[in-house]
Amino acid sequence: MQRDRSSRRAARQATVLTAGAVLALSTALITAGCAGAPTVTAPPSLTDTAAPSSTAEAAPTTTTEPSGSGEQAGGGGGVAPAQPGGPVPCRAGTLSVTLGPGGGAAGTIYAPLRFSNKGSRPCVIQGFAGVSYVTGDNGTQVGPAAEREGVKGAPVTLAPGAVASASLAMVQVLNYDESVCRPTPTRGLRVYPPGDTASVFVPVAGTGCAGSPPGPQLRISTVKAGPGER
């Protein structure tokens, strides 16, 4: 009987040891499994993606630099814009226009068309004036305007009271066929200073062709410094 008790005690101890061993082994396996298992990360939400706060931040900025002040306007080779305090373009309102004494040669009269600066500051004049015959009280143009003769000259700076001039050739239109020329008495000349849209009336009696003459009835040269000669 004593032996049966010892056997049962030994069996219980063995059972306890076995259960403990199994528990320990299970714990070890679970721990090892947890340590070796891959980590799964959830995909980021679309709302987590940072976006530009505004279109201005996302797009590059373009800076426009100012153009040089020395550039000529239009790029057409004209007179550069006047600098503050410097000469200004000569205009009809500041010019006195007269026709100097002329002389004839081979059926044409040549006379200097003079431009005097009557303003209080220097001005610049350059190129060809527009010239035509006019008649009547309202200044009706008679025939074609003057044709340009020669090449455009250099700018001329006129101090107050200074004079520039251009040679004006006036053809003796009575030498043309009357039916083609249609000779018409004229009261004077309408003169547009170079580069101006305003005109000056120069009183001088003459005769022009109201029709279409076979050649120019007026020819004008470029403006040059000085009062000029016929």
mmCIF file of C-alpha atoms in Angstrom:
data_model
loop_
_atom_site.group_PDB
_atom_site.id
_atom_site.type_symbol
_atom_site.label_atom_id
_atom_site.label_comp_id
_atom_site.label_asym_id
_atom_site.label_seq_id
_atom_site.Cartn_x
_atom_site.Cartn_y
_atom_site.Cartn_z
ATOM 1 C CA MET A 1 0.000 0.000 0.000
ATOM 2 C CA GLN A 2 2.883 2.292 0.753
ATOM 3 C CA ARG A 3 4.229 1.500 -2.684
ATOM 4 C CA ASP A 4 0.935 2.450 -4.352
ATOM 5 C CA ARG A 5 1.002 5.837 -2.632
ATOM 6 C CA SER A 6 4.549 6.530 -3.821
ATOM 7 C CA SER A 7 3.663 5.545 -7.352
ATOM 8 C CA ARG A 8 0.663 7.855 -7.415
ATOM 9 C CA ARG A 9 2.765 10.760 -6.034
ATOM 10 C CA ALA A 10 5.416 10.226 -8.651
ATOM 11 C CA ALA A 11 2.803 10.141 -11.373
ATOM 12 C CA ARG A 12 1.302 13.428 -10.206
ATOM 13 C CA GLN A 13 4.737 15.106 -10.153
ATOM 14 C CA ALA A 14 5.488 13.841 -13.644
ATOM 15 C CA THR A 15 2.167 15.156 -14.878
ATOM 16 C CA VAL A 16 2.832 18.577 -13.321
ATOM 17 C CA LEU A 17 6.354 18.675 -14.866
ATOM 18 C CA THR A 18 4.997 17.650 -18.245
ATOM 19 C CA ALA A 19 2.263 20.303 -18.181
ATOM 20 C CA GLY A 20 4.809 22.909 -17.128
ATOM 21 C CA ALA A 21 7.127 21.894 -19.906
ATOM 22 C CA VAL A 22 4.336 22.038 -22.461
ATOM 23 C CA LEU A 23 3.280 25.472 -21.205
ATOM 24 C CA ALA A 24 6.836 26.746 -21.339
ATOM 25 C CA LEU A 25 7.329 25.330 -24.813
ATOM 26 C CA SER A 26 4.060 26.888 -26.018
ATOM 27 C CA THR A 27 5.012 30.279 -24.602
ATOM 28 C CA ALA A 28 8.396 30.080 -26.294
ATOM 29 C CA LEU A 29 6.869 29.165 -29.615
ATOM 30 C CA ILE A 30 4.293 31.985 -29.401
ATOM 31 C CA THR A 31 7.019 34.499 -28.493
ATOM 32 C CA ALA A 32 9.253 33.306 -31.317
ATOM 33 C CA GLY A 33 6.355 33.447 -33.761
ATOM 34 C CA CYS A 34 5.489 37.004 -32.780
ATOM 35 C CA ALA A 35 9.101 38.135 -33.094
ATOM 36 C CA GLY A 36 9.591 36.643 -36.544
ATOM 37 C CA ALA A 37 6.263 37.648 -38.117
ATOM 38 C CA PRO A 38 6.384 40.515 -40.699
ATOM 39 C CA THR A 39 4.925 43.873 -39.722
ATOM 40 C CA VAL A 40 1.945 44.968 -41.862
ATOM 41 C CA THR A 41 1.554 48.723 -42.360
ATOM 42 C CA ALA A 42 -1.746 50.168 -43.505
ATOM 43 C CA PRO A 43 -1.594 52.233 -46.782
ATOM 44 C CA PRO A 44 -1.523 55.964 -46.246
ATOM 45 C CA SER A 45 -4.791 57.798 -46.661
ATOM 46 C CA LEU A 46 -5.155 60.123 -49.667
ATOM 47 C CA THR A 47 -5.958 62.918 -47.282
ATOM 48 C CA ASP A 48 -2.516 62.538 -45.720
ATOM 49 C CA THR A 49 -0.726 63.606 -48.916
ATOM 50 C CA ALA A 50 0.493 67.199 -48.683
ATOM 51 C CA ALA A 51 -0.755 69.435 -51.516
ATOM 52 C CA PRO A 52 0.434 72.917 -52.526
ATOM 53 C CA SER A 53 -1.401 75.530 -50.519
ATOM 54 C CA SER A 54 -2.146 77.555 -53.680
ATOM 55 C CA THR A 55 -1.541 77.690 -57.430
ATOM 56 C CA ALA A 56 0.947 80.502 -56.941
ATOM 57 C CA GLU A 57 3.148 78.240 -54.814
ATOM 58 C CA ALA A 58 3.033 75.405 -57.330
ATOM 59 C CA ALA A 59 3.761 77.472 -60.463
ATOM 60 C CA PRO A 60 7.070 79.257 -61.190
ATOM 61 C CA THR A 61 7.071 83.064 -61.042
ATOM 62 C CA THR A 62 8.105 85.033 -64.140
ATOM 63 C CA THR A 63 9.728 88.446 -63.661
ATOM 64 C CA THR A 64 9.756 90.983 -66.471
ATOM 65 C CA GLU A 65 12.687 93.380 -66.441
ATOM 66 C CA PRO A 66 12.176 96.949 -67.647
ATOM 67 C CA SER A 67 13.552 97.763 -71.092
ATOM 68 C CA GLY A 68 16.470 100.121 -71.479
ATOM 69 C CA SER A 69 15.614 103.810 -71.469
ATOM 70 C CA GLY A 70 17.971 104.413 -74.393
ATOM 71 C CA GLU A 71 15.931 102.377 -76.801
ATOM 72 C CA GLN A 72 14.402 104.258 -79.593
ATOM 73 C CA ALA A 73 10.632 104.196 -79.787
ATOM 74 C CA GLY A 74 9.177 101.600 -82.411
ATOM 75 C CA GLY A 75 12.726 100.654 -83.282
ATOM 76 C CA GLY A 76 12.338 102.471 -86.667
ATOM 77 C CA GLY A 77 15.486 104.587 -86.561
ATOM 78 C CA GLY A 78 13.736 107.903 -85.817
ATOM 79 C CA VAL A 79 14.794 110.610 -83.391
ATOM 80 C CA ALA A 80 15.081 109.255 -79.819
ATOM 81 C CA PRO A 81 12.543 110.567 -77.302
ATOM 82 C CA ALA A 82 13.566 113.923 -75.871
ATOM 83 C CA GLN A 83 15.176 113.797 -72.444
ATOM 84 C CA PRO A 84 13.808 116.055 -69.704
ATOM 85 C CA GLY A 85 15.216 119.547 -70.230
ATOM 86 C CA GLY A 86 16.690 118.619 -73.628
ATOM 87 C CA PRO A 87 15.625 119.597 -77.173
ATOM 88 C CA VAL A 88 12.102 118.636 -78.246
ATOM 89 C CA PRO A 89 10.879 117.989 -81.813
ATOM 90 C CA CYS A 90 10.154 121.172 -83.740
ATOM 91 C CA ARG A 91 6.409 121.470 -84.320
ATOM 92 C CA ALA A 92 4.133 123.795 -86.277
ATOM 93 C CA GLY A 93 3.144 125.691 -83.133
ATOM 94 C CA THR A 94 6.730 126.732 -82.388
ATOM 95 C CA LEU A 95 7.942 127.335 -85.948
ATOM 96 C CA SER A 96 7.713 130.322 -88.244
ATOM 97 C CA VAL A 97 7.714 129.098 -91.875
ATOM 98 C CA THR A 98 8.524 131.431 -94.762
ATOM 99 C CA LEU A 99 9.614 131.184 -98.395
ATOM 100 C CA GLY A 100 12.863 132.949 -99.216
ATOM 101 C CA PRO A 101 13.746 134.648 -102.489
ATOM 102 C CA GLY A 102 13.977 132.312 -105.466
ATOM 103 C CA GLY A 103 15.518 132.137 -108.879
ATOM 104 C CA GLY A 104 14.619 130.335 -112.098
ATOM 105 C CA ALA A 105 16.509 127.724 -114.054
ATOM 106 C CA ALA A 106 15.236 125.667 -117.026
ATOM 107 C CA GLY A 107 11.559 126.273 -116.316
ATOM 108 C CA THR A 108 11.814 125.735 -112.529
ATOM 109 C CA ILE A 109 11.994 128.225 -109.666
ATOM 110 C CA TYR A 110 14.096 127.256 -106.620
ATOM 111 C CA ALA A 111 13.556 128.944 -103.261
ATOM 112 C CA PRO A 112 14.503 128.106 -99.675
ATOM 113 C CA LEU A 113 11.623 127.079 -97.414
ATOM 114 C CA ARG A 114 12.764 128.378 -94.022
ATOM 115 C CA PHE A 115 11.874 127.081 -90.538
ATOM 116 C CA SER A 116 12.624 129.483 -87.663
ATOM 117 C CA ASN A 117 12.349 128.443 -84.028
ATOM 118 C CA LYS A 118 10.098 131.013 -82.379
ATOM 119 C CA GLY A 119 9.881 129.034 -79.148
ATOM 120 C CA SER A 120 11.774 129.578 -75.889
ATOM 121 C CA ARG A 121 13.779 126.344 -75.920
ATOM 122 C CA PRO A 122 15.830 124.380 -78.469
ATOM 123 C CA CYS A 123 14.057 121.941 -80.798
ATOM 124 C CA VAL A 124 15.164 119.292 -83.281
ATOM 125 C CA ILE A 125 14.053 119.086 -86.911
ATOM 126 C CA GLN A 126 14.943 116.330 -89.401
ATOM 127 C CA GLY A 127 13.793 115.018 -92.759
ATOM 128 C CA PHE A 128 11.277 116.174 -95.339
ATOM 129 C CA ALA A 129 8.421 118.628 -94.985
ATOM 130 C CA GLY A 130 5.065 118.006 -96.641
ATOM 131 C CA VAL A 131 4.280 120.789 -99.137
ATOM 132 C CA SER A 132 1.322 121.407 -101.454
ATOM 133 C CA TYR A 133 -0.397 124.263 -103.282
ATOM 134 C CA VAL A 134 -3.695 125.500 -101.833
ATOM 135 C CA THR A 135 -6.390 127.890 -102.972
ATOM 136 C CA GLY A 136 -9.722 129.354 -101.851
ATOM 137 C CA ASP A 137 -10.760 130.514 -98.410
ATOM 138 C CA ASN A 138 -10.776 126.967 -97.010
ATOM 139 C CA GLY A 139 -7.326 126.015 -98.298
ATOM 140 C CA THR A 140 -8.326 123.475 -100.948
ATOM 141 C CA GLN A 141 -5.300 121.535 -102.200
ATOM 142 C CA VAL A 142 -4.380 122.041 -105.843
ATOM 143 C CA GLY A 143 -2.858 119.018 -107.563
ATOM 144 C CA PRO A 144 -0.305 116.569 -106.172
ATOM 145 C CA ALA A 145 1.919 117.398 -103.199
ATOM 146 C CA ALA A 146 5.669 117.888 -103.477
ATOM 147 C CA GLU A 147 7.854 114.895 -104.247
ATOM 148 C CA ARG A 148 10.863 114.220 -102.039
ATOM 149 C CA GLU A 149 14.231 114.837 -103.614
ATOM 150 C CA GLY A 150 17.481 113.327 -102.309
ATOM 151 C CA VAL A 151 18.069 111.466 -99.041
ATOM 152 C CA LYS A 152 17.023 112.212 -95.484
ATOM 153 C CA GLY A 153 19.518 114.439 -93.695
ATOM 154 C CA ALA A 154 20.865 114.460 -90.149
ATOM 155 C CA PRO A 155 18.950 116.001 -87.238
ATOM 156 C CA VAL A 156 19.286 119.782 -86.905
ATOM 157 C CA THR A 157 19.017 121.378 -83.473
ATOM 158 C CA LEU A 158 17.518 124.848 -83.585
ATOM 159 C CA ALA A 159 18.184 127.222 -80.707
ATOM 160 C CA PRO A 160 15.508 129.865 -80.115
ATOM 161 C CA GLY A 161 15.611 132.189 -83.130
ATOM 162 C CA ALA A 162 17.763 129.818 -85.235
ATOM 163 C CA VAL A 163 16.814 128.843 -88.804
ATOM 164 C CA ALA A 164 16.888 125.651 -90.897
ATOM 165 C CA SER A 165 15.796 125.359 -94.518
ATOM 166 C CA ALA A 166 14.873 123.010 -97.351
ATOM 167 C CA SER A 167 15.133 123.731 -101.067
ATOM 168 C CA LEU A 168 11.717 123.900 -102.759
ATOM 169 C CA ALA A 169 11.542 123.485 -106.547
ATOM 170 C CA MET A 170 8.429 124.951 -108.236
ATOM 171 C CA VAL A 171 7.906 123.963 -111.855
ATOM 172 C CA GLN A 172 6.549 126.511 -114.364
ATOM 173 C CA VAL A 173 3.294 124.585 -114.899
ATOM 174 C CA LEU A 174 2.244 126.812 -117.803
ATOM 175 C CA ASN A 175 4.763 124.837 -119.846
ATOM 176 C CA TYR A 176 2.564 121.750 -119.505
ATOM 177 C CA ASP A 177 -0.341 120.939 -121.784
ATOM 178 C CA GLU A 178 -3.214 123.037 -120.487
ATOM 179 C CA SER A 179 -5.841 120.314 -120.879
ATOM 180 C CA VAL A 180 -3.766 117.934 -118.783
ATOM 181 C CA CYS A 181 -2.456 120.424 -116.205
ATOM 182 C CA ARG A 182 -5.605 122.500 -115.744
ATOM 183 C CA PRO A 183 -3.711 125.583 -114.463
ATOM 184 C CA THR A 184 -5.273 127.019 -111.305
ATOM 185 C CA PRO A 185 -4.307 130.193 -109.380
ATOM 186 C CA THR A 186 -3.002 129.404 -105.890
ATOM 187 C CA ARG A 187 -2.993 131.487 -102.729
ATOM 188 C CA GLY A 188 -0.034 129.849 -101.067
ATOM 189 C CA LEU A 189 1.532 126.693 -99.663
ATOM 190 C CA ARG A 190 0.398 124.285 -96.983
ATOM 191 C CA VAL A 191 3.506 123.114 -95.140
ATOM 192 C CA TYR A 192 3.736 120.234 -92.669
ATOM 193 C CA PRO A 193 7.012 120.373 -90.713
ATOM 194 C CA PRO A 194 8.882 117.031 -90.746
ATOM 195 C CA GLY A 195 7.201 114.485 -88.468
ATOM 196 C CA ASP A 196 4.228 116.771 -87.697
ATOM 197 C CA THR A 197 0.531 116.354 -88.447
ATOM 198 C CA ALA A 198 -0.234 120.066 -88.024
ATOM 199 C CA SER A 199 0.424 122.467 -90.868
ATOM 200 C CA VAL A 200 1.411 126.079 -91.467
ATOM 201 C CA PHE A 201 0.069 128.288 -94.265
ATOM 202 C CA VAL A 202 2.663 130.221 -96.250
ATOM 203 C CA PRO A 203 1.053 132.987 -98.366
ATOM 204 C CA VAL A 204 2.573 133.209 -101.841
ATOM 205 C CA ALA A 205 0.619 133.725 -105.048
ATOM 206 C CA GLY A 206 1.301 131.307 -107.878
ATOM 207 C CA THR A 207 -0.144 128.786 -110.305
ATOM 208 C CA GLY A 208 -0.521 125.054 -109.844
ATOM 209 C CA CYS A 209 -1.914 122.109 -111.801
ATOM 210 C CA ALA A 210 -5.323 120.980 -110.594
ATOM 211 C CA GLY A 211 -5.077 118.015 -112.981
ATOM 212 C CA SER A 212 -2.410 115.333 -113.328
ATOM 213 C CA PRO A 213 0.749 116.917 -114.757
ATOM 214 C CA PRO A 214 3.243 114.655 -116.572
ATOM 215 C CA GLY A 215 5.840 115.412 -113.902
ATOM 216 C CA PRO A 216 6.064 116.759 -110.333
ATOM 217 C CA GLN A 217 4.945 120.368 -109.979
ATOM 218 C CA LEU A 218 6.753 120.653 -106.609
ATOM 219 C CA ARG A 219 9.936 119.020 -105.278
ATOM 220 C CA ILE A 220 11.298 119.321 -101.720
ATOM 221 C CA SER A 221 14.734 118.466 -100.328
ATOM 222 C CA THR A 222 15.680 117.447 -96.793
ATOM 223 C CA VAL A 223 16.006 120.057 -94.058
ATOM 224 C CA LYS A 224 19.483 121.445 -93.414
ATOM 225 C CA ALA A 225 20.937 123.966 -90.988
ATOM 226 C CA GLY A 226 20.967 127.615 -92.017
ATOM 227 C CA PRO A 227 18.663 129.880 -94.042
ATOM 228 C CA GLY A 228 19.700 128.343 -97.347
ATOM 229 C CA GLU A 229 19.753 129.895 -100.799
ATOM 230 C CA ARG A 230 17.661 129.592 -103.924
#
